[in-house]
Short mmCIF file of C-alpha atoms and ligand atoms in Angstrom, two decimals:
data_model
loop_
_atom_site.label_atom_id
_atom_site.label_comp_id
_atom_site.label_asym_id
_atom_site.label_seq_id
_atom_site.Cartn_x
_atom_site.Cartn_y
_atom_site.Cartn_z
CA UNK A 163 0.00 0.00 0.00
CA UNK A 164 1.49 3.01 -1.41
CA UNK A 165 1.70 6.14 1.40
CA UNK A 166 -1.16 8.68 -0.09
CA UNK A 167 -0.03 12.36 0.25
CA UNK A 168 -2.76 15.01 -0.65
CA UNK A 169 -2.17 18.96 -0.38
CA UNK A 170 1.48 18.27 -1.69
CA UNK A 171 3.70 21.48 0.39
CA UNK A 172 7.41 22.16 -1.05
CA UNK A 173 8.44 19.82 1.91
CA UNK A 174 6.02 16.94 1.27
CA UNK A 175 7.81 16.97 -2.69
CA UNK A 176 11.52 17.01 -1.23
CA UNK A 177 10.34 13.79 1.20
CA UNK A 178 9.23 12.68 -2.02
CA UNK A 179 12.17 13.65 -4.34
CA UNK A 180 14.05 11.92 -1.37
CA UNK A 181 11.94 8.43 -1.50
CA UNK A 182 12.71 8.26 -5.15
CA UNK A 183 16.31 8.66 -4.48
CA UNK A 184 15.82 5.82 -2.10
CA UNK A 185 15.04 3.59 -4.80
CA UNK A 186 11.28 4.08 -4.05
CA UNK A 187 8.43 4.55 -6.29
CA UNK A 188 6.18 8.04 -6.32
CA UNK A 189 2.54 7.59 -7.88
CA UNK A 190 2.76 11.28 -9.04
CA UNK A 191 0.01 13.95 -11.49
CA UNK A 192 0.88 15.20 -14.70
CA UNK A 193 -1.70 16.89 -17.21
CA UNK A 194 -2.18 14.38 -19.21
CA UNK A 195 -2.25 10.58 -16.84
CA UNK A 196 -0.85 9.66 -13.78
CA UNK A 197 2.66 8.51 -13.77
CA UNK A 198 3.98 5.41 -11.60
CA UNK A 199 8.23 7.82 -10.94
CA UNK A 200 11.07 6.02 -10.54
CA UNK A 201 14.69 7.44 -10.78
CA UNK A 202 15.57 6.53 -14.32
CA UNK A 203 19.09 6.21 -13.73
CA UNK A 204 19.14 3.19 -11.18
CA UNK A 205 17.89 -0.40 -12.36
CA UNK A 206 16.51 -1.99 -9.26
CA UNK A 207 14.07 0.98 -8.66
CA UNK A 208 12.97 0.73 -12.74
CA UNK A 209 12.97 -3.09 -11.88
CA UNK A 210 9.83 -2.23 -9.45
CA UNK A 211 8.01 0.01 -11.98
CA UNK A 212 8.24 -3.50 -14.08
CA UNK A 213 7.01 -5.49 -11.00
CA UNK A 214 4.47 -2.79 -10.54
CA UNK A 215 3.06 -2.62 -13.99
CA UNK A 216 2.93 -6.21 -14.57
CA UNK A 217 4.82 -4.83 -17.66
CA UNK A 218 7.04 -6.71 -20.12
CA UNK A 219 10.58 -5.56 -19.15
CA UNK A 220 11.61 -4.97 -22.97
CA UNK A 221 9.41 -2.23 -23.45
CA UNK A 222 10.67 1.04 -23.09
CA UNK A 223 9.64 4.24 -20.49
CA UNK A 224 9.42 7.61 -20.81
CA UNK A 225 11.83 9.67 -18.60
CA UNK A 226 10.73 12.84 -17.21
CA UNK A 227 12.94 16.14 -16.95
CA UNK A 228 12.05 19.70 -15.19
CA UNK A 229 13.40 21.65 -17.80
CA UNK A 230 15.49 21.58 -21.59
CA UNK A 231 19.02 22.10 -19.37
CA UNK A 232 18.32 18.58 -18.41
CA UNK A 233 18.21 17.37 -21.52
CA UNK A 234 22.07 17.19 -22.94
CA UNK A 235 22.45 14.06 -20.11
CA UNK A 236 19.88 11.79 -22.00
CA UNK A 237 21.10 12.31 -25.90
CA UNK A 238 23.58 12.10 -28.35
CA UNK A 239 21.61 14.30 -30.97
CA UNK A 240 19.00 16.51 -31.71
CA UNK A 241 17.15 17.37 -34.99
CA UNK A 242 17.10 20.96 -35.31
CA UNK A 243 13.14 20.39 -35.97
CA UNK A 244 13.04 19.20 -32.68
CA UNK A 245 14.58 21.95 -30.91
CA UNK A 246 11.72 23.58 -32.10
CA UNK A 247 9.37 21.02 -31.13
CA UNK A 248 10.92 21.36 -27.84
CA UNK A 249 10.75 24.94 -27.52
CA UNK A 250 6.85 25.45 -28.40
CA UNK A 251 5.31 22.67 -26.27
CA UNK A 252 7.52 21.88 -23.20
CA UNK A 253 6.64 22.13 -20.55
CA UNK A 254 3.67 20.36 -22.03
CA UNK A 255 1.86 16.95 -23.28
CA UNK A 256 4.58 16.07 -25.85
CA UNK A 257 7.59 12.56 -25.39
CA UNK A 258 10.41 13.35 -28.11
CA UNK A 259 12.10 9.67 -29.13
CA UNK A 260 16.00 10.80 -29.62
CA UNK A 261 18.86 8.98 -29.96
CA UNK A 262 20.58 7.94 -26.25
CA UNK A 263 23.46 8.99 -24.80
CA UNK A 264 25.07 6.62 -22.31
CA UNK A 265 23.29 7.62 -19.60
CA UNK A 266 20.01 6.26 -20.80
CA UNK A 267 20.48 2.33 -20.37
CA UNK A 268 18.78 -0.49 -21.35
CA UNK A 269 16.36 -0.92 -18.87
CA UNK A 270 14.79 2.63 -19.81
CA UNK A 271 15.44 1.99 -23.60
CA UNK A 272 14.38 -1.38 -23.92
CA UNK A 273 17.56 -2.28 -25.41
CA UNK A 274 16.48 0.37 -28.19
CA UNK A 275 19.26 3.32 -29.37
CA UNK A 276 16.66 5.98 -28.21
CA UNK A 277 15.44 7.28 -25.59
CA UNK A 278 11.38 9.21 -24.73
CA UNK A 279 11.78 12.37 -23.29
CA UNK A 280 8.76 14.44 -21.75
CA UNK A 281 8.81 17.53 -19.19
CA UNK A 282 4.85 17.75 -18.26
CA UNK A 283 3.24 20.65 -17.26
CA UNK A 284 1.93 20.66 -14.05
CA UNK A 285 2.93 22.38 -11.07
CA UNK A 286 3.46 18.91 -8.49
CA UNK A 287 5.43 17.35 -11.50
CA UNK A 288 7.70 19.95 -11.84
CA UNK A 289 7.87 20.52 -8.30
CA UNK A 290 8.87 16.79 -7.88
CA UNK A 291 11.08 16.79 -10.70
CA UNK A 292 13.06 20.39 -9.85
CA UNK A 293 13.67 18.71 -6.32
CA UNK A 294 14.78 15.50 -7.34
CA UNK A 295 17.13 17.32 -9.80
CA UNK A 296 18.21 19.21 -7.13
CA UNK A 297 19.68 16.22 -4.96
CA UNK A 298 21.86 15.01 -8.16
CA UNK A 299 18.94 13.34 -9.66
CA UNK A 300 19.07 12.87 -13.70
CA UNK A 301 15.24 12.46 -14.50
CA UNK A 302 12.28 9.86 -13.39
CA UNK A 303 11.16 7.57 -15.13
CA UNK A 304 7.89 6.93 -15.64
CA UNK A 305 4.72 5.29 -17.54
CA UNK A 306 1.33 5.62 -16.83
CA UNK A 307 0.46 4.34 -12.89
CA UNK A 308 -2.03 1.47 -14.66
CA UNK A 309 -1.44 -1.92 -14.80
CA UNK A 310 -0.33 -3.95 -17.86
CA UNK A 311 -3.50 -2.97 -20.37
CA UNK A 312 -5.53 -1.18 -18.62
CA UNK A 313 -6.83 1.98 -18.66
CA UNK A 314 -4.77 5.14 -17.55
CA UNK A 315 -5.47 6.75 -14.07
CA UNK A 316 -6.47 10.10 -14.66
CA UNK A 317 -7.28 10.99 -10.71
CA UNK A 318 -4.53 9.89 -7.52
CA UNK A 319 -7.75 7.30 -6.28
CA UNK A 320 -7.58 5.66 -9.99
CA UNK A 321 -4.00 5.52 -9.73
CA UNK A 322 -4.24 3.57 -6.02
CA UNK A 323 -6.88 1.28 -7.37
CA UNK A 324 -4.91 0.40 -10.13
CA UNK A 325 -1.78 -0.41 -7.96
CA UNK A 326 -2.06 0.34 -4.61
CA UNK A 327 -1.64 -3.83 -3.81
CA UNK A 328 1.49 -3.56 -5.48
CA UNK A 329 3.02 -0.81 -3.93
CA UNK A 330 4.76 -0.82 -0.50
CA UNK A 331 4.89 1.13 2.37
CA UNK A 332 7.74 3.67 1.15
CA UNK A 333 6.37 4.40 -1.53
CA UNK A 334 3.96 7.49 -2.14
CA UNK A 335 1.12 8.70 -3.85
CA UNK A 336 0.68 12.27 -4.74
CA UNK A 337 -2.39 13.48 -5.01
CA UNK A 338 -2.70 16.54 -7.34
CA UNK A 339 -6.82 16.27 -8.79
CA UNK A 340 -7.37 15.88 -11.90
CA UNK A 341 -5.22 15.38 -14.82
CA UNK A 342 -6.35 18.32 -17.24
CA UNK A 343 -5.86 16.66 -20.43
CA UNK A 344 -6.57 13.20 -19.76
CA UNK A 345 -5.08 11.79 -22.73
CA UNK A 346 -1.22 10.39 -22.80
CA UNK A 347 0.78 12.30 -23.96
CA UNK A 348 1.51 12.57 -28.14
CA UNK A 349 5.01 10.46 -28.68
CA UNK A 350 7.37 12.06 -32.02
CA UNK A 351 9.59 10.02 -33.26
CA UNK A 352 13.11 12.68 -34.07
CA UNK A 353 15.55 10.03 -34.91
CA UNK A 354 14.68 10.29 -39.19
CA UNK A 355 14.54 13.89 -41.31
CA UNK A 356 11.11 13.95 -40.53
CA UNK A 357 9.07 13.86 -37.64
CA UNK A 358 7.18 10.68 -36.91
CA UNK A 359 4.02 10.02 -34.89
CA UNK A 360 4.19 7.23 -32.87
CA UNK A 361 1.15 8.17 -30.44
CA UNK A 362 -1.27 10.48 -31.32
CA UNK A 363 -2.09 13.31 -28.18
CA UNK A 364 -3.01 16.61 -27.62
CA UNK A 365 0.09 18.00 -29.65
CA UNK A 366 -1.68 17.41 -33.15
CA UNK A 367 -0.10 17.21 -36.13
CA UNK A 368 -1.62 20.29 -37.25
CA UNK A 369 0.46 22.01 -34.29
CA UNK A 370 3.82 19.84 -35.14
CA UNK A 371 3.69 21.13 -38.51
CA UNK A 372 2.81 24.70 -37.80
CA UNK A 373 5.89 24.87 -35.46
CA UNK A 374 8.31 22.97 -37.59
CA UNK A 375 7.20 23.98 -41.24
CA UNK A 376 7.98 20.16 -42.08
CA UNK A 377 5.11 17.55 -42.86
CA UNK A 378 4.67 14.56 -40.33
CA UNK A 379 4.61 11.12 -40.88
CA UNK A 380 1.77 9.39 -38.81
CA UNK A 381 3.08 6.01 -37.73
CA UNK A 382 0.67 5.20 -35.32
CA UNK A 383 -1.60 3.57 -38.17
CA UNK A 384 1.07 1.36 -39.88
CA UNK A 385 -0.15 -1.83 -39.07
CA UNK A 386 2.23 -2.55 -35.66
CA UNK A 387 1.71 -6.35 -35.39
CA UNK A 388 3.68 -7.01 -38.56
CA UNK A 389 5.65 -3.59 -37.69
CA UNK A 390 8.42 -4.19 -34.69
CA UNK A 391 6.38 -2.77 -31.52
CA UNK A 392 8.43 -0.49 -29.59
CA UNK A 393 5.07 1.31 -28.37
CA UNK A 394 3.41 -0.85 -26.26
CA UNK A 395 0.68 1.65 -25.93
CA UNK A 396 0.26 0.62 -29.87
CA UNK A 397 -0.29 -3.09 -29.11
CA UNK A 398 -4.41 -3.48 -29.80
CA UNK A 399 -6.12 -4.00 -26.51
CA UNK A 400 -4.45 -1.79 -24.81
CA UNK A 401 -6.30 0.77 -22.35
CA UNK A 402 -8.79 -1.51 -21.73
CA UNK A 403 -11.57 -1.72 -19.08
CA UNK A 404 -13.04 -4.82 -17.95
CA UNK A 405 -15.77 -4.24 -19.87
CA UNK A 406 -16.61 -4.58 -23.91
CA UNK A 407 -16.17 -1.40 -25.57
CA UNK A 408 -18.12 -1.27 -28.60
CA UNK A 409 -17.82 1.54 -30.74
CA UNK A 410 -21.00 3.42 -32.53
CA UNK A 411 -23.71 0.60 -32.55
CA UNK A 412 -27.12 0.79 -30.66
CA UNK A 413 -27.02 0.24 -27.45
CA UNK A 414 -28.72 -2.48 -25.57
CA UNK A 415 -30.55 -1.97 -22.59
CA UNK A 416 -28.03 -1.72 -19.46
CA UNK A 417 -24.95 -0.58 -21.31
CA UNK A 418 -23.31 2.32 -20.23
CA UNK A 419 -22.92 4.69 -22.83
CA UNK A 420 -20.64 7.67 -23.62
CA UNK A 421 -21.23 10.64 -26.14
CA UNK A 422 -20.93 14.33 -26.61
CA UNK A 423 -23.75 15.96 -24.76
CA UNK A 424 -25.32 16.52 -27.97
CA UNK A 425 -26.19 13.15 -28.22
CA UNK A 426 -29.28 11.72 -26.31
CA UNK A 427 -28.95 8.55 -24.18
CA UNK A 428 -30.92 5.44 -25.70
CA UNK A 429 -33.20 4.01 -24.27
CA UNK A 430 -32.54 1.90 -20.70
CA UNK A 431 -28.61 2.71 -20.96
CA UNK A 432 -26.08 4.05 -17.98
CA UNK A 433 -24.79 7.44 -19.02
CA UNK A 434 -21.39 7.55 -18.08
CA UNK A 435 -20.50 10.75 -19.42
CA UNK A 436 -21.82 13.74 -21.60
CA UNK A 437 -19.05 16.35 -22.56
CA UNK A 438 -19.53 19.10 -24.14
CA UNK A 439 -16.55 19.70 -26.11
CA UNK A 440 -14.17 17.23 -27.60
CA UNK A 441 -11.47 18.57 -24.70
CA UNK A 442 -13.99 17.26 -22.03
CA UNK A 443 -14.06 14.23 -24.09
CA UNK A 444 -10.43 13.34 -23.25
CA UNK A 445 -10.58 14.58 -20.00
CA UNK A 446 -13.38 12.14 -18.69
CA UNK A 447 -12.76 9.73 -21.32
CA UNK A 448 -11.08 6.98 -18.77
CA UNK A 449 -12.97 7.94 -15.74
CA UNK A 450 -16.08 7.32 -17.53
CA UNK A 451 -14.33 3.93 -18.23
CA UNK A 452 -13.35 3.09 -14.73
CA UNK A 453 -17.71 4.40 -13.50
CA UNK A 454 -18.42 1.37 -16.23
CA UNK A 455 -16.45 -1.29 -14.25
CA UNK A 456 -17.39 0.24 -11.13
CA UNK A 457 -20.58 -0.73 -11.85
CA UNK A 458 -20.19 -4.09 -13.26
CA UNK A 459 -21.45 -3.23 -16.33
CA UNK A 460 -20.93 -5.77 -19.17
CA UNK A 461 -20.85 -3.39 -22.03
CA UNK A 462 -19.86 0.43 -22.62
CA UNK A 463 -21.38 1.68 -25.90
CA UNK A 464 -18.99 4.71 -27.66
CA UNK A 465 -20.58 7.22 -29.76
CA UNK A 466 -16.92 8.22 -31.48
CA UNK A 467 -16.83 11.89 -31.52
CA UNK A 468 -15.59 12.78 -35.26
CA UNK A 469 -12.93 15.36 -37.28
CA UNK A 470 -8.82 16.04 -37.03
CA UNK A 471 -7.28 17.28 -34.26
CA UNK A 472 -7.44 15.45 -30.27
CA UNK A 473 -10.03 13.99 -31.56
CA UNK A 474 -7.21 11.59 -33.85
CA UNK A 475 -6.30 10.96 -30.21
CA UNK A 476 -9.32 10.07 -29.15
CA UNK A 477 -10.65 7.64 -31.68
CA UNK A 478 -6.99 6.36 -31.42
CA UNK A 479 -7.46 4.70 -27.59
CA UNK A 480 -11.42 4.42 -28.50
CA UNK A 481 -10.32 1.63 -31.43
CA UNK A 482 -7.87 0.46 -28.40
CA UNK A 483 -10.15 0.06 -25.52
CA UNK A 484 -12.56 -2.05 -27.94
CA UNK A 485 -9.67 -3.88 -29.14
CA UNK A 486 -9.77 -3.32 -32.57
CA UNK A 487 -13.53 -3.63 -33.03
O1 TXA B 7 1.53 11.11 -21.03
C1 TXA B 7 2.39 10.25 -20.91
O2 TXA B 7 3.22 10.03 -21.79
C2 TXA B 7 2.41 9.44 -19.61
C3 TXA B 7 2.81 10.37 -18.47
C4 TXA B 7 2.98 9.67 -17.15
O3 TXA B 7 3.98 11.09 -18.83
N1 TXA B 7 3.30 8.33 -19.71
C5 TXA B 7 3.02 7.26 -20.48
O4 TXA B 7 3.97 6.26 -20.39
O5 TXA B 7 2.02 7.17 -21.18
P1 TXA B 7 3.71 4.77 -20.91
O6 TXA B 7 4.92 4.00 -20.55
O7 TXA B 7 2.42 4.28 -20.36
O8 TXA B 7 3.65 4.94 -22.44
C6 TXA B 7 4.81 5.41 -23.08
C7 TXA B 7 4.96 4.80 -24.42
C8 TXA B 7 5.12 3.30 -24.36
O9 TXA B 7 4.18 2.75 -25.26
C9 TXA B 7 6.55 3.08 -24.80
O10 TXA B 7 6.67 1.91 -25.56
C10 TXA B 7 6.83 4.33 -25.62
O11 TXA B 7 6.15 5.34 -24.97
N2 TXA B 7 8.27 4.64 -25.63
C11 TXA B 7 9.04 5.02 -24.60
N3 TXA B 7 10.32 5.14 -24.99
C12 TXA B 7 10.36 4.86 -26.30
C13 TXA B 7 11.39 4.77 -27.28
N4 TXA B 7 12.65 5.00 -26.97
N5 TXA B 7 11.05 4.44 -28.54
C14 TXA B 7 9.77 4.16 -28.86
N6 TXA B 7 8.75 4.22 -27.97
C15 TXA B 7 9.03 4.54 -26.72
MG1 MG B 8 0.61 3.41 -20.50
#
C-alpha cells in the first residue's frame, strides 16, 4: 500500500524527491495521466516500476525532466526540428524519441538506441522533478500508474486502485486532482529527417507542422503487429476496461454509454459521461471507463466523436479500448 499524500507542500515533494532517491516509487500527477516515478538512472528501482506494472521488461519508459538544461544528459543528438518542437510545447503533453546517450540504459530503452523524453506541465510534477534534480537526480522515469493494459489513471484514487496492492509502504502517492488533459501524452519520433508520430495526443499534427514547417509522418496507423512494436501503448487491446467497448452501434438496454452531450442517451442505458466539447471528451474519457467497471457493467457503448485534431487521439485509444472492433 502506497503512502497517499494530498495537499502536496514544497516539503512533502523534497520527502518525495528523497523516496525516489531511495530507490522508491512516487505515484505522481501530470496533465495528461498519472505517472507510476522512478529514478531513471538506477535499475533496481525501474525493476519495481516492471514489477508494478505487470509490464514486459523490454518495453521502453518515458523519462521525465524539469526543464530543456536537463536534456544534454539523456542524448547524443537533436534534430534541429526538434529543438523547435521542444521549444513550443515543453513544458507540455509532448515525449520526443532521440537517440541515447550513455546515460540512458537499457532498462529505460528497452535495449532500443533511443530514448522518450517528456517535461509535463503541471505544477506537483515539476515541483517533484526540480527537487529531485536538485539532490543530483538525472530524471524519473515513468509510464502511466495502470497496470499492464488497462486503462490510464487520470485521478490519484484511480492511480491507487490500479496499484495500490502492489506498492509498498515507502512508496507514495501524490495526489494533485485531476489530470487536465486526460489523454497520454503525443510520442514524435526525431531520430529520421522527418518527424514521426508514434502516439497520437493533444500535440496534433496540425500544431507539429505549424511549429516545424515540415510535414509529419503518422506512424501510429502502420499496421504494428507485422511492424516491430516499440510502443506498447500501440499493441491493440491496450487501455482496456473490464468491460466490452463497442464503438457506434445501438445500445442495448443496461450498457453504459458515452457521447458528446449533444447526443441523447438510448433508451434503458447508464450514461457515463456527456461532454460538451471534444477537450472534455479526453478529460473524462477513462474515468467514464473506470464508473463502467465500477458498476459491473458488461458493455460500454462509444458514440466516437468525429474530425482532425485530439479527436485523432481520441478515436486512437477508442479503437484500443474495444480492441480493434
Ligand atoms: O503522457 C504520458 O506520456 C504518460 C505520463 C505519465 O507522462 N506516460 C506514459 O507512459 O504514457 P507509458 O509507458 O504508459 O507509455 C509510453 C509509451 C510506451 O508505449 C513506450 O513503448 C513508448 O512510450 N516509448 C518510450 N520510450 C520509447 C522509445 N525510446 N522508442 C519508442 N517508444 C518509446
Ligand atoms: Mg501506459
Amino acid at each position: 500500500m502506497g503512502q497517499f499524500l494530498s495537499n502536496c507542500s514544497v516539503d512533502s515533494l523534497a520527502i518525495a524527491a528523497q523516496a525516489l532517491k531511495d530507490g522508491s516509487l512516487v505515484v505522481f500527477p501530470t496533465e495528461t495521466v498519472y505517472g507510476l516515478g522512478a529514478d531513471a538512472t538506477s535499475e533496481k528501482a525501474v525493476a519495481r516500476i516492471y514489477e508494478v506494472k505487470g509490464r514486459p521488461s523490454d518495453h521502453p519508459l518515458i523519462v521525465h525532466i524539469a526543464d530543456l538544461k536537463y536534456l544534454d544528459k539523456w542524448i547524443s543528438e537533436i534534430p534541429e526540428y526538434a529543438i523547435l518542437l521542444a521549444r513550443n510545447f515543453w513544458p507540455g503533453p509532448m515525449t520526443l524519441i532521440l537517440k541515447r546517450s550513455q546515460l540512458a540504459k537499457n532498462f529505460i530503452t528497452g535495449g532500443q538506441e533511443t530514448v522518450g523524453i517528456r517535461i509535463p506541465d503541471n505544477s506537483l510534477a515539476l515541483g517533484l522533478l526540480e527537487a529531485f534534480h536538485k539532490i543530483g537526480g538525472a530524471g524519473v522515469a515513468a509510464p502511466s500508474a495502470n497496470r499492464f493494459g488497462q486503462v490510464s489513471p487520470t485521478t490519484a484514487a484511480a492511480a491507487q486502485e490500479e496499484l495500490g496492492q502492489y506498492l509498498n509502504s515507502s512508496d507514495l502517492i501524490l495526489d494533485g486532482g485531476s489530470s487536465e488533459i486526460g489523454l497520454e501524452s503525443s510520442i514524435i519520433d526525431c531520430t529520421s529527417e522527418l518527424p514521426r508520430i508514434l502516439r497520437p495526443g493533444a500535440i496534433t499534427i496540425a500544431m507539429i507542422e505549424r511549429a516545424t514547417g515540415l510535414s509529419v509522418t503518422e506512424n501510429h496507423k502502420v499496421d504494428q503487429t507485422k511492424a516491430q512494436i516499440r510502443v506498447s501503448g500501440s499493441l491493440e487491446n491496450h487501455y482496456a476496461p473490464k468491460a466490452r467497448v463497442i464503438l457506434n452501434q445501438q445500445p442495448s438496454p443496461g450498457a453504459g454509454f458515452i457521447a458528446l452531450a449533444e447526443i441523447n442517451t438510448p433508451d434503458d442505458c447508464i450514461r457515463l459521461a456527456s461532454p460538451k466539447s471534444i477537450e472534455e471528451f479526453a478529460q473524462v474519457l477513462y474515468s467514464a471507463l473506470r464508473e463502467g467497471d465500477h458498476q459491473n457493467l458488461a458493455a460500454i457503448y462509444i458514440a466516437q466523436p468525429t474530425g482532425d485534431g485530439l479527436v485523432i487521439a481520441i478515436r486512437d485509444r477508442l479503437l484500443r479500448a474495444a480492441g480493434g472492433r
